[in-house]
Coordinates of C-alpha atoms (C1' of nucleotides) in Angstrom, one line a residue:
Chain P
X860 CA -1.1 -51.3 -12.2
X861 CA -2.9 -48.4 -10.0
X862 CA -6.4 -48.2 -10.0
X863 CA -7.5 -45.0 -12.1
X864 CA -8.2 -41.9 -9.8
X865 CA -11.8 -41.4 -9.3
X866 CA -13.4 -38.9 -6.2
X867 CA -16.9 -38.0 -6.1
X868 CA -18.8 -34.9 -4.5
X869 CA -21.4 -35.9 -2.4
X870 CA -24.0 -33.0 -1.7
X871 CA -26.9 -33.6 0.2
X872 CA -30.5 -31.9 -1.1
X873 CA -31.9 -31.0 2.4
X874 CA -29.9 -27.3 1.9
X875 CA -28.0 -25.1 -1.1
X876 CA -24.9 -25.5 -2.3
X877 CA -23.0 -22.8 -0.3
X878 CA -19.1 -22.1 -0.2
X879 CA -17.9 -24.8 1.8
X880 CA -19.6 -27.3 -0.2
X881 CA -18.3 -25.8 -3.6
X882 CA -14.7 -25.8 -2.4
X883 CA -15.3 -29.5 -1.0
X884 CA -15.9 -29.9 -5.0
X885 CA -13.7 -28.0 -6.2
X886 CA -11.3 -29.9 -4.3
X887 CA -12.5 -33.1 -5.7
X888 CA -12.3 -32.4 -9.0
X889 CA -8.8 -30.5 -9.0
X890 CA -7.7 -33.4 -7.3
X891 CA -9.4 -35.8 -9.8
X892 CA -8.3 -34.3 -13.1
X893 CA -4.5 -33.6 -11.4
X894 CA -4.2 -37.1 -11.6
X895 CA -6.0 -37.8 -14.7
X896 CA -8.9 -39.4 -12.8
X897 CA -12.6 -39.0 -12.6
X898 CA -14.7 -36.9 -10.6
X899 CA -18.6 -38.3 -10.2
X900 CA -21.3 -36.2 -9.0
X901 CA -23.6 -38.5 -6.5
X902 CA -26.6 -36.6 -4.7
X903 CA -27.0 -38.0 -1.4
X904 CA -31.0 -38.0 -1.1
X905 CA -32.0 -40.6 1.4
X906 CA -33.2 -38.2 3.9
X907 CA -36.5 -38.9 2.6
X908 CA -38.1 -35.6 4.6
X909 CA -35.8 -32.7 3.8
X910 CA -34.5 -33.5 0.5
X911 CA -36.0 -31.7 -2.0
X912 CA -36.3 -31.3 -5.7
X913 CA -35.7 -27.7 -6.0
X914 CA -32.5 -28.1 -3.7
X915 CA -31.5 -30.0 -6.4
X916 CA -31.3 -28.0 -9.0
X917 CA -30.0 -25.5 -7.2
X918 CA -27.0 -27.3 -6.4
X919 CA -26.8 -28.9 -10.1
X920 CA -27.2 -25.0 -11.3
X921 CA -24.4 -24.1 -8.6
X922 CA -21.8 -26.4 -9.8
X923 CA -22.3 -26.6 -13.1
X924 CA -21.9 -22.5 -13.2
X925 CA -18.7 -23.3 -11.3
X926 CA -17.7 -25.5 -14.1
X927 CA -18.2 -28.6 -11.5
X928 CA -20.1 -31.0 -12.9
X929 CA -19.5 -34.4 -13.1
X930 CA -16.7 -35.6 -15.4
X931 CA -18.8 -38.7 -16.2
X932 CA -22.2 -36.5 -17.0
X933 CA -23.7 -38.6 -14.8
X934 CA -26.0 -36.9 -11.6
X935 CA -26.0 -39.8 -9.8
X936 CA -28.8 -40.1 -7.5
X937 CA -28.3 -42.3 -4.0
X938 CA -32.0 -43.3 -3.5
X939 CA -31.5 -45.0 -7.1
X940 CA -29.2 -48.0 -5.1
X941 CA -31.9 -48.2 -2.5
X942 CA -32.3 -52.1 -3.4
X943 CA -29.0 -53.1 -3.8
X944 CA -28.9 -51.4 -0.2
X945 CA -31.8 -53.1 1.4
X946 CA -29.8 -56.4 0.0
X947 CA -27.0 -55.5 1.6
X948 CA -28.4 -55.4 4.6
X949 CA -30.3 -58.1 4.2
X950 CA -27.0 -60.0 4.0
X951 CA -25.2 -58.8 6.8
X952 CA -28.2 -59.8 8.9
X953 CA -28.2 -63.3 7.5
X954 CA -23.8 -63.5 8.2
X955 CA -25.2 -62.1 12.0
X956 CA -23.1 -58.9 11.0
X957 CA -26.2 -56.9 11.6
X958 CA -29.5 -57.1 13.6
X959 CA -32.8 -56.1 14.5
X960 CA -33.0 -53.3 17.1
X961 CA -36.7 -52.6 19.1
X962 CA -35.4 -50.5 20.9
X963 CA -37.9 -47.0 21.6
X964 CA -37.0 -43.5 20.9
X965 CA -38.0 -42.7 24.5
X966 CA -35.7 -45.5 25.2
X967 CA -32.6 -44.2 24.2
X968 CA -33.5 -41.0 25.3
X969 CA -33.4 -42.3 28.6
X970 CA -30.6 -44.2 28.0
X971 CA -28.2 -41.2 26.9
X972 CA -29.7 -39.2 30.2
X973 CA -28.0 -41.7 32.2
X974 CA -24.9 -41.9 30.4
X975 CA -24.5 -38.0 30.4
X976 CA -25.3 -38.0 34.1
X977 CA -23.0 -40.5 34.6
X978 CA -20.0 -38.5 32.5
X979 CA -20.2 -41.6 30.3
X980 CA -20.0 -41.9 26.3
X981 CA -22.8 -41.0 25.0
X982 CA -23.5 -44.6 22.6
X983 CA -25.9 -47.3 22.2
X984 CA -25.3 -50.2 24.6
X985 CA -25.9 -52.9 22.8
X986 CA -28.9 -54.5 24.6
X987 CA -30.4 -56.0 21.8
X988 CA -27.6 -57.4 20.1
X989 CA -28.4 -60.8 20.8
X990 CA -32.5 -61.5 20.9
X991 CA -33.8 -64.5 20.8
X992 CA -36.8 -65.0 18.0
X993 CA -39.3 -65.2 21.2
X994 CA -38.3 -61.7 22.4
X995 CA -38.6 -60.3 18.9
X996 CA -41.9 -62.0 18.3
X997 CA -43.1 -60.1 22.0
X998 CA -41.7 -56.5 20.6
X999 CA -43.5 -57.0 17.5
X1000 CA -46.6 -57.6 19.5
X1001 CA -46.4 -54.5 20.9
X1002 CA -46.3 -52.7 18.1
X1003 CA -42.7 -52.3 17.8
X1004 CA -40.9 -51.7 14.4
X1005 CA -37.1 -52.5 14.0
X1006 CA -34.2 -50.5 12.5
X1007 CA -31.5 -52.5 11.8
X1008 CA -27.9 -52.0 13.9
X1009 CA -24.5 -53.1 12.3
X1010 CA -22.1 -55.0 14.7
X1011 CA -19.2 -52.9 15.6
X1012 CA -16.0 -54.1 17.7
X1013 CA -16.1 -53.1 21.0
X1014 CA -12.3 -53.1 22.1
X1015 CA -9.0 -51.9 20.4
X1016 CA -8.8 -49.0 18.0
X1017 CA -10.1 -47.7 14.4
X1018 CA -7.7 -45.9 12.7
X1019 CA -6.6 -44.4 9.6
X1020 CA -3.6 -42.2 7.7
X1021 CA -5.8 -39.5 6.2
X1022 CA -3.9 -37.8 3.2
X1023 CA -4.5 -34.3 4.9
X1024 CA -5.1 -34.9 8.4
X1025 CA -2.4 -37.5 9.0
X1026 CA -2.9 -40.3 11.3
X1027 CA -6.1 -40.3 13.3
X1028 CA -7.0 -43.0 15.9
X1029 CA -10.4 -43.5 17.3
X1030 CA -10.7 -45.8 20.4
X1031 CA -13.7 -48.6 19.4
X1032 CA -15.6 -47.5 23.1
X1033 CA -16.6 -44.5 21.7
X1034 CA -18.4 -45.7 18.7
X1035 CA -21.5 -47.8 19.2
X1036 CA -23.9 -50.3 17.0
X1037 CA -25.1 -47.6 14.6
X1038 CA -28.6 -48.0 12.9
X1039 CA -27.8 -49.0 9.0
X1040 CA -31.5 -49.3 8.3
X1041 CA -34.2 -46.7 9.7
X1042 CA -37.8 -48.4 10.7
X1043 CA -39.2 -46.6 7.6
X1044 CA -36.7 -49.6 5.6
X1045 CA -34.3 -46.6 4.5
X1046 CA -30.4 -47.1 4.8
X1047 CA -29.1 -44.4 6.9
X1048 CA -26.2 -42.2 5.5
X1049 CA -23.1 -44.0 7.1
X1050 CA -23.9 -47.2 5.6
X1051 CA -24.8 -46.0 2.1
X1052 CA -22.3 -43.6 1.6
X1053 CA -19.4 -47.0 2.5
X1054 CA -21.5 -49.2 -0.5
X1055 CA -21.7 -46.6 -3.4
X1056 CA -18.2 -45.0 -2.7
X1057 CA -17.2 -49.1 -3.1
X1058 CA -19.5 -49.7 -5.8
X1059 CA -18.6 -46.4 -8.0
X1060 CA -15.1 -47.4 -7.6
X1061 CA -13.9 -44.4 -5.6
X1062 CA -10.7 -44.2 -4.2
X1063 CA -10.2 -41.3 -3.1
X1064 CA -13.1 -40.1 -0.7
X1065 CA -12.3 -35.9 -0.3
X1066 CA -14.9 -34.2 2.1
X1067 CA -14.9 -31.8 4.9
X1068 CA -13.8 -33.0 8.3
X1069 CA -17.0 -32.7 10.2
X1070 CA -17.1 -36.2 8.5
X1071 CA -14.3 -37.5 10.8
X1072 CA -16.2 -38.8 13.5
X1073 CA -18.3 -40.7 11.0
X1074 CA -15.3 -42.2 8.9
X1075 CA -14.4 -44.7 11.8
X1076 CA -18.3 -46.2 11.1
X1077 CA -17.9 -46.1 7.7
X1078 CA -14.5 -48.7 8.4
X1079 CA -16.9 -51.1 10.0
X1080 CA -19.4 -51.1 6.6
X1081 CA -15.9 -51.7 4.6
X1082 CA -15.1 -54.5 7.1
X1083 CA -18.4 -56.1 7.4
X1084 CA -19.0 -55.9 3.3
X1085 CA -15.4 -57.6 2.8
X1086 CA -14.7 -54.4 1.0
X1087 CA -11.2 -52.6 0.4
X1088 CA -10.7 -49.1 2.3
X1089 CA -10.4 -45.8 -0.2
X1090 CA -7.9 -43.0 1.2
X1091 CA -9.5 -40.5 3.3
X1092 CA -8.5 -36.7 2.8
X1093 CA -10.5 -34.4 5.1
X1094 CA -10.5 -30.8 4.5
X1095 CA -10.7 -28.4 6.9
X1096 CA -14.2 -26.1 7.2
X1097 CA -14.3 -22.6 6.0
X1098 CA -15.4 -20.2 8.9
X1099 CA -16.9 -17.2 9.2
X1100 CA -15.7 -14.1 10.9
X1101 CA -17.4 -14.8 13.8
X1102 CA -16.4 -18.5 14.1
X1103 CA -19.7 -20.1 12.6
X1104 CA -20.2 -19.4 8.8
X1105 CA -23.6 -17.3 8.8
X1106 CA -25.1 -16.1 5.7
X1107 CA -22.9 -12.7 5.5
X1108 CA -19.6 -15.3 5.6
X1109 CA -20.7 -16.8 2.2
X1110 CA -23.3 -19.8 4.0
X1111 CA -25.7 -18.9 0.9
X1112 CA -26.2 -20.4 -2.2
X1113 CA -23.5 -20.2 -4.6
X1114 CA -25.3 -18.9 -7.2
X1115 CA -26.3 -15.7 -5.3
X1116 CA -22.3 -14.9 -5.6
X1117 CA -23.3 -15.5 -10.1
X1118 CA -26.1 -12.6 -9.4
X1119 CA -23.7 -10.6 -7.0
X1120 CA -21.5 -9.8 -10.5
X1121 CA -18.9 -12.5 -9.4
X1122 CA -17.0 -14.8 -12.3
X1123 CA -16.8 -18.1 -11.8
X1124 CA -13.4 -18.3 -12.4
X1125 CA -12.6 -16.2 -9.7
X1126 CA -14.3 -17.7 -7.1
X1127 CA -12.7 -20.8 -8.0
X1128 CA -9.7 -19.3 -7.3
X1129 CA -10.3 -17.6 -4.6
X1130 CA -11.8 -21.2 -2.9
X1131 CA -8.7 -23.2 -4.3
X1132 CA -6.3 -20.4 -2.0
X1133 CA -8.4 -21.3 1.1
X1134 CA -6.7 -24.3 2.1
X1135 CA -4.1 -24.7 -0.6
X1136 CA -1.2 -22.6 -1.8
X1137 CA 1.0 -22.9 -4.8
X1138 CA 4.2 -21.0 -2.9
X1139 CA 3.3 -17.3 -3.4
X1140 CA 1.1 -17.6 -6.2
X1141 CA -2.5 -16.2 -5.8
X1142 CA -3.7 -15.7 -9.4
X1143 CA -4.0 -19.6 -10.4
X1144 CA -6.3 -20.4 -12.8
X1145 CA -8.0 -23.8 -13.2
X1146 CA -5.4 -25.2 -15.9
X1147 CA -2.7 -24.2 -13.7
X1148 CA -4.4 -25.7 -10.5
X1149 CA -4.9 -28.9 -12.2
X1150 CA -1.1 -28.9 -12.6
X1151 CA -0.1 -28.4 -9.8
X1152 CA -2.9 -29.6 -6.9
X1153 CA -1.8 -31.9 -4.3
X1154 CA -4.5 -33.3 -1.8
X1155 CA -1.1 -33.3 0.7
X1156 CA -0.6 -29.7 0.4
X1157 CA -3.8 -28.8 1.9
X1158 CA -3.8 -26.9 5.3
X1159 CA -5.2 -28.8 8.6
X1160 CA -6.6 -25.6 9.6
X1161 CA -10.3 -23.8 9.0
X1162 CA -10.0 -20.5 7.3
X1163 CA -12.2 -17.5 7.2
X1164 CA -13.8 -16.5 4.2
X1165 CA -13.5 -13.0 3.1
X1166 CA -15.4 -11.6 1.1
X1167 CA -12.9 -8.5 0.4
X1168 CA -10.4 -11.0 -1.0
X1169 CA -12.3 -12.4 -2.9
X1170 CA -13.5 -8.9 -4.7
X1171 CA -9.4 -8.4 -5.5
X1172 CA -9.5 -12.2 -7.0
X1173 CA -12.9 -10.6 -8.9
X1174 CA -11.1 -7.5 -10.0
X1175 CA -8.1 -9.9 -11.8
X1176 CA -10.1 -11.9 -13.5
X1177 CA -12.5 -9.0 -14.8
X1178 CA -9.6 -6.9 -16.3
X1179 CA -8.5 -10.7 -18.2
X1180 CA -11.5 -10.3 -20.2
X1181 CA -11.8 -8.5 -23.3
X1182 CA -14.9 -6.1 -23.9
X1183 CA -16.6 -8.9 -26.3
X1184 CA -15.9 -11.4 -23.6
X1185 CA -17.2 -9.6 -21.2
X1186 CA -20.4 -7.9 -22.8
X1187 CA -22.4 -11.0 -22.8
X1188 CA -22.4 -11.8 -19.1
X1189 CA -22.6 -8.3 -18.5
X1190 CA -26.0 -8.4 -20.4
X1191 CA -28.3 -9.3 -17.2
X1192 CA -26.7 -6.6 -15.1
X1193 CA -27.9 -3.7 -17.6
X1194 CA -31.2 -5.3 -17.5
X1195 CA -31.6 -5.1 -14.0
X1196 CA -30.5 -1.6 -14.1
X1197 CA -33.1 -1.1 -16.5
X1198 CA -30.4 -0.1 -18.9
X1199 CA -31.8 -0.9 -22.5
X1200 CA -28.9 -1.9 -24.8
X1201 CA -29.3 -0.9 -29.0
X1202 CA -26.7 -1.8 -31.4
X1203 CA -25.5 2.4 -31.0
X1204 CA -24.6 1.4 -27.4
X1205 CA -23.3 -2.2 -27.8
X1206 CA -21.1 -0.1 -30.0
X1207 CA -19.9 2.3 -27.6
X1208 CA -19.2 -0.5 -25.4
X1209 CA -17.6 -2.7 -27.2
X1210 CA -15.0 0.5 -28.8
X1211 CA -13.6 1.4 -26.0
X1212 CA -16.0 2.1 -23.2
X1213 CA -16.0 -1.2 -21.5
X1214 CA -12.4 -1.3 -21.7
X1215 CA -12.0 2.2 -20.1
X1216 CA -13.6 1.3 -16.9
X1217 CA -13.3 -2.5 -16.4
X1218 CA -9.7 -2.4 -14.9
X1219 CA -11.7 0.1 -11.5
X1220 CA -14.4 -3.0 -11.5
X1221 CA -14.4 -5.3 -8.4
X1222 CA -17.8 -6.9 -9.6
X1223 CA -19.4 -7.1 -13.0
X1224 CA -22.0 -4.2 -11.4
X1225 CA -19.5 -2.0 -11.3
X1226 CA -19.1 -2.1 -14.7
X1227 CA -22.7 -1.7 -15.7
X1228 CA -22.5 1.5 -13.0
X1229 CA -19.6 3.1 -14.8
X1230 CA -20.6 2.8 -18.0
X1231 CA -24.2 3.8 -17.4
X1232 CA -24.0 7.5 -19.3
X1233 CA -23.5 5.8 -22.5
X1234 CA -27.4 4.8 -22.1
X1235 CA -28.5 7.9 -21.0
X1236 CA -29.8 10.8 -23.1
X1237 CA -28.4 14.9 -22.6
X1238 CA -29.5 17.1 -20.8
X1239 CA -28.7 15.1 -17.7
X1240 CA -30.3 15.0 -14.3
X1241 CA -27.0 16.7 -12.9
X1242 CA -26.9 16.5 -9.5
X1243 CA -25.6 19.3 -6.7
X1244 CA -22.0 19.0 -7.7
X1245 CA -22.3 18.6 -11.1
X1246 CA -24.3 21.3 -11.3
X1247 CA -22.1 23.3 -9.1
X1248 CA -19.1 22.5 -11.7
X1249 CA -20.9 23.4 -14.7
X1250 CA -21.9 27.0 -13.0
X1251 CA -18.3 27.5 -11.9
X1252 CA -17.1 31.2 -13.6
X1253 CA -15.9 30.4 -17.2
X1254 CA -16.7 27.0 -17.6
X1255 CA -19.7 26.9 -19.6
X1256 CA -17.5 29.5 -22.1
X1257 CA -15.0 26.8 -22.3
X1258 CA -17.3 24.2 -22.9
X1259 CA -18.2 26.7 -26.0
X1260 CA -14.8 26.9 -27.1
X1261 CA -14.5 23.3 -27.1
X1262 CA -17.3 22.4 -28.9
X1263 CA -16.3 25.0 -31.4
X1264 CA -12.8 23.3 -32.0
X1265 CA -14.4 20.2 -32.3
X1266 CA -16.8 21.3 -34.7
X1267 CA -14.1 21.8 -36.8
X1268 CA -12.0 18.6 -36.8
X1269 CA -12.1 16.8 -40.3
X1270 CA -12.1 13.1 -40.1
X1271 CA -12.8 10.9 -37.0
X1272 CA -12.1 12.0 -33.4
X1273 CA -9.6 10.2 -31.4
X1274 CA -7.9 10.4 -27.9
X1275 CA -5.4 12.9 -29.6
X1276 CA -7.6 14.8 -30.6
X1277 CA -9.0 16.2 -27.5
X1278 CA -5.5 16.8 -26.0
X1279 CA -4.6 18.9 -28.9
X1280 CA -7.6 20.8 -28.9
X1281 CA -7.4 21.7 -25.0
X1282 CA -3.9 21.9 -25.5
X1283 CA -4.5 24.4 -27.7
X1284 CA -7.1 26.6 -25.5
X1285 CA -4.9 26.2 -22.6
X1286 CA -2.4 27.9 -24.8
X1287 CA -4.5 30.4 -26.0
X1288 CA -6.3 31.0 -22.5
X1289 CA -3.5 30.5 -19.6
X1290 CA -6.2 28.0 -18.2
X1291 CA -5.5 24.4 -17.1
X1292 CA -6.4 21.2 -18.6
X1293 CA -8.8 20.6 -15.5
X1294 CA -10.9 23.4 -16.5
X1295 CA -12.3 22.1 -20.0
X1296 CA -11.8 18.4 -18.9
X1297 CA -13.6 18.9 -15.6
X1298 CA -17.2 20.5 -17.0
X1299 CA -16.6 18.2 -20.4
X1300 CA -16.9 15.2 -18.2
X1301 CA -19.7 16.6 -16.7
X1302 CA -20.9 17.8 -19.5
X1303 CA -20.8 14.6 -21.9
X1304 CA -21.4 11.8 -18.7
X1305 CA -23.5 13.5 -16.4
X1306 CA -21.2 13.0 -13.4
X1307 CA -18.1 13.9 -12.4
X1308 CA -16.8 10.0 -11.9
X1309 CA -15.9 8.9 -15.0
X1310 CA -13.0 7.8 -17.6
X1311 CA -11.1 10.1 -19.2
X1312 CA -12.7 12.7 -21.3
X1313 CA -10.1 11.9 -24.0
X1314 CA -11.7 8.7 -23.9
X1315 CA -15.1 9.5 -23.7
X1316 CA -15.0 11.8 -26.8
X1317 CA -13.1 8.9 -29.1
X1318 CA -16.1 6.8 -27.9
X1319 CA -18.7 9.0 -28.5
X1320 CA -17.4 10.5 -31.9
X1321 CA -17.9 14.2 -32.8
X1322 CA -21.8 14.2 -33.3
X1323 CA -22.8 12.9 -30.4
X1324 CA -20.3 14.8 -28.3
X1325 CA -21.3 18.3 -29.9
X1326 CA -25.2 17.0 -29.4
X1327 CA -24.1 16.8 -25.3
X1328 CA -22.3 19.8 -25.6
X1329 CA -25.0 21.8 -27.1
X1330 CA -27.4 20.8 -24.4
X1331 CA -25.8 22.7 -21.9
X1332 CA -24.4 25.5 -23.6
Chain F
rG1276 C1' -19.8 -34.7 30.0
rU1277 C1' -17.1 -37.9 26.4
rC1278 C1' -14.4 -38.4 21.8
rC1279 C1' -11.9 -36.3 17.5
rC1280 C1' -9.5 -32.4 14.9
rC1281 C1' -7.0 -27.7 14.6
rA1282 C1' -3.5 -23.3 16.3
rU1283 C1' 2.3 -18.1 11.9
rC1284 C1' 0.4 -10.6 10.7
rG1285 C1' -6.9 -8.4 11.2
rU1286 C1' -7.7 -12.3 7.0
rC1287 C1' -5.6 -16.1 3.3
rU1288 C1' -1.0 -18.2 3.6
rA1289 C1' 5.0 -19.4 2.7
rG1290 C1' 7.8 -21.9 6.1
rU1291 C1' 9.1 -29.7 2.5
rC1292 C1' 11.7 -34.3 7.3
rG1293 C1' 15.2 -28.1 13.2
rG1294 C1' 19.8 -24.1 11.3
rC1295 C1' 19.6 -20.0 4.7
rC1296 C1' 13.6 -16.7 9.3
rU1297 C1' 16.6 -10.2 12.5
rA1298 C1' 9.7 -15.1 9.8
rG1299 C1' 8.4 -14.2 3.1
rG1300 C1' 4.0 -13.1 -0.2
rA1301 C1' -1.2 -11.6 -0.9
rC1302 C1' -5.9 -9.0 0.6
rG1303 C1' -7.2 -5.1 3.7
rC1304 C1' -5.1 -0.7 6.2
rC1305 C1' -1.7 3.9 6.5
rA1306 C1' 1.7 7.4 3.9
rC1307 C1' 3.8 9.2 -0.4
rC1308 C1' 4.1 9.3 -5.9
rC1309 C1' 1.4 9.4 -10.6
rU1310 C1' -3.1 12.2 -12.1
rU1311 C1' -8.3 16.1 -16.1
rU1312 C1' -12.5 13.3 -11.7
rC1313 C1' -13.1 8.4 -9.7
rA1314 C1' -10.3 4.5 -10.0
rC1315 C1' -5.9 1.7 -11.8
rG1316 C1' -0.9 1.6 -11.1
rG1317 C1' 4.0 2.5 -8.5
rU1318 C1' 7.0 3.0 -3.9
rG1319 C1' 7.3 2.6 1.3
rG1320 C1' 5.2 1.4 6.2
rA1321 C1' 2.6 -0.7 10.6
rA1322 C1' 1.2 -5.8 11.5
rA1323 C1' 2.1 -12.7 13.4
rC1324 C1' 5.2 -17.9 15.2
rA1325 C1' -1.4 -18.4 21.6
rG1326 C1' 1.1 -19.4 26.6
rG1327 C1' 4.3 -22.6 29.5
rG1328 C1' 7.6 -26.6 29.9
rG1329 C1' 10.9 -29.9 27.7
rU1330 C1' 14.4 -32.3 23.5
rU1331 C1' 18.8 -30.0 21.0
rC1332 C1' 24.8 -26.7 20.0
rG1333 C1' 20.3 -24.6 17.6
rA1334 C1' 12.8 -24.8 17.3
rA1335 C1' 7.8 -21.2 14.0
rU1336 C1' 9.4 -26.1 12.7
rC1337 C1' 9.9 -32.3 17.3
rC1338 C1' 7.4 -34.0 22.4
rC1339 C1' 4.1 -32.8 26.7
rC1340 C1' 0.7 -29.6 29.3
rU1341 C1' -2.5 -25.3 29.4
rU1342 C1' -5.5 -22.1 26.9
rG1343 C1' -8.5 -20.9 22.7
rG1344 C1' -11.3 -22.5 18.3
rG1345 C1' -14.1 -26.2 15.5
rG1346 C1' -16.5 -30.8 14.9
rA1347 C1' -19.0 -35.2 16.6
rU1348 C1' -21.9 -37.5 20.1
rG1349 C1' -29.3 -38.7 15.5
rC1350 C1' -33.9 -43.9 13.0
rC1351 C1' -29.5 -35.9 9.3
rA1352 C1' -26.0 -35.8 5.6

RNA sequence: GUCCCCAUCGUCUAGUCGGCCUAGGACGCCACCCUUUCACGGUGGAAACAGGGGUUCGAAUCCCCUUGGGGAUGCCA
């Protein structure tokens, strides 16, 4: 009997959610749910001074747009163990696993000087591993407060066969007595993160591999608690172009990339691709990821984000959606264009002119800019070369001609119908197609960047066409 | 300084335990085609195994060194 799958995302409320932390989940959950496991949520809040409430909600809002929340429903937060954490520490002082430490700020501080002067590791040296209860007793005096240092081997070497990394092996001279306990009585991260990981049953602990260094300490908390060890998978980080991830390279909240017109889905798949491949596949969706994922398959290497991928990943998953799919989430982009929708318009949309632009959309913006003439009365604002179209020798004639022919047509107005009708004047006149459909776009959108005018006159019908039409002419 | 990790086109990557790689795909870029505008789409193209040593009949694939990135070195997570 294997133990059920269960991996946990870990975020910390002292910043947002940004990318790298959304793919760290991401990768959590795919791997979870590949392996019919669970995927917790824990909220790592015992940095007492820079967590914040707002931070979390952010990140709750973030992930759960992503589709990333807990599998459990549960928001776990850390600072809700903090007794069963005190205990523990409490009992590894009283099995002389862990002990008090006096030692002063400006202590240490002179301590690394010497060490870094001296080409030393940097580490604490121990000197109050063993204090007698008199020594203790004169600290105290002084006005001293404690944090509390775990025991950690001094010879030999930590290691560990990390599912993405491979082996990595730490000698034991680097790492030093860390603090488990602060002076204020709160746990410190390292030894926290060891219980609940044990205690929420995790076995699988995925996380990006600026956690390395820390996973050796973590051992010791495993060792010293009696507990078993999880697997370790570090992913790589996601860079930016210019080697650090700034705020250009994606280092923002995720939700900014929701009001930037992105879909969820697609950043999800364009996260999944940095790091893990599916042979030449780049369109996976979730289902398909949770097929296929394989914590083994992901890359050693950091990757770059790019933002201009991620617009082509965008673009897919725009043109997958249907104009009633897509019409709701497209809702807060017309209101911020100050584009009023009434059920007239929905109507337009929702025949035919979403569908006419959507597949030229990268973001959902683009959409709301393309289809922006359907909200906007005749005569237009037309600017220098619209206007310079409609004054172009003959056009506004044809314009007349067309209207006329279209005046005429019994029964609805379709696609066909326009082709036949300037088929017909082109016949009649020796002109070319570009020289009714030309000013009729202009003439109907306002612009000269639009859909077809076949399909703008099916949308529009006959009545509101001619109504366009007679504006100008 | 010390320790750890990484290294294929500009970017994301394929490359399953060395031969099928004169290194494949995708984004972007360039050209052409399609075309009633803008796009979409189609076809083609330029573009990489960081460098140096080994091991081997044979290395992008294994080993070592160099170089270059990144991370850690906190009473942050």
């Amino acid at each position: 009997m294997t133990k059920m799958v269960k991996t946990r995302f870990a975020p910390s409320p002292t910043g947002m959610l940004h990318i790298g932390g959304a793919r760290t989940a991401l990768f959590n959950y795919l791997f979870a749910k590949a392996n019919g496991g669970e995927y917790l949520i824990r909220i790592e809040d015992t940095d007492q001074e820079r967590s914040t409430e707002e931070n979390k909600e952010i990140i709750k809002q973030g992930l759960d747009w992503l589709g990333l929340g807990p599998t459990d429903g549960q928001w776990v937060l850390q600072t809700d163990s903090l007794e069963r954490h005190k205990q523990a520490v409490e009992k590894l002082i009283q099995e002389g696993k862990a002990y008090e430490c006096y030692t002063s700020k400006e202590e240490l501080e002179e301590m690394r000087e010497a060490q870094k002067a001296k080409g030393e590791t940097i580490r604490y040296d121990g000197r109050h591993r063993n204090l007698s209860d008199a020594e203790k007793q004169a600290f105290k005096a002084e006005g001293r407060t404690a944090v509390i240092r775990l025991k950690v081997a001094e010879e030999g070497t930590t290691k560990w066969d990390d599912a993405v990394q491979g082996t990595i092996e730490v000698p034991n001279y680097t790492l030093d007595d860390f603090v488990i306990m602060r002076a204020d009585g709160y746990p410190t991260y390292n030894f926290v993160v060891a219980l609940d990981d044990h205690d929420m049953g995790i076995t699988h602990v995925i996380r990006g591999d600026d956690h390395i260094n820390n996973t050796p300490k973590q051992m010791f908390v495993y060792q010293a608690m009696g507990y078993d060890l999880p697997t370790f998978a570090h992913v790589p980080m996601i860079h930016g172009k210019n080697g650090k991830m700034s705020k250009r390279d994606g280092a923002t909240n995720v939700l900014e990339y929701k009001e930037a017109g992105y879909l969820s889905e697609a950043l999800n798949n364009y996260l999944m691709r940095l790091g893990w491949s599916l042979g030449d596949e780049e369109v996976i969706d979730m289902a398909r990821a949770i097929e296929h994922f394989d914590i083994h398959n992901v890359n050693k290497s950091a990757s770059v984000f790019d933002q201009v991928k991620l617009d082509w990943f965008n673009a897919q998953y725009i043109r997958k959606l249907s104009a009633t799919e897509l019409l709701p989430q497209l809702k807060p982009f017309y209101e911020k264009a100050g584009l009023t929708l009434n059920s007239t318009i929905e109507g337009y949309l929702l025949n035919g002119g979403i569908e006419a632009v959507k597949n030229k959309a990268k973001r959902l913006g683009d959409i709301v800019t393309a289809t922006a003439f359907f909200f906007e009365n005749a005569p237009f604002n037309f600017g220098e070369k619209e206007t310079s179209i409609l004054e172009t020798e003959g056009y506004k004639n044809n314009l007349a001609l067309f209207a006329n022919a279209l005046k005429d047509v019994e029964g609805p107005v379709t696609h066909d119908t326009v082709s036949d009708i300037v088929g017909k004047l082109c016949a009649d006149t020796g002109l070319k197609f570009k020289d009714f459909g030309m000013p009729l776009r202009v003439a109907l959108t306002g612009t000269t960047q639009a859909p077809g005018v076949g399909d703008i006159v099916e949308i529009f019908g006959k009545e509101e066409c001619l109504k366009r039409l007679n504006s100008i002419t």
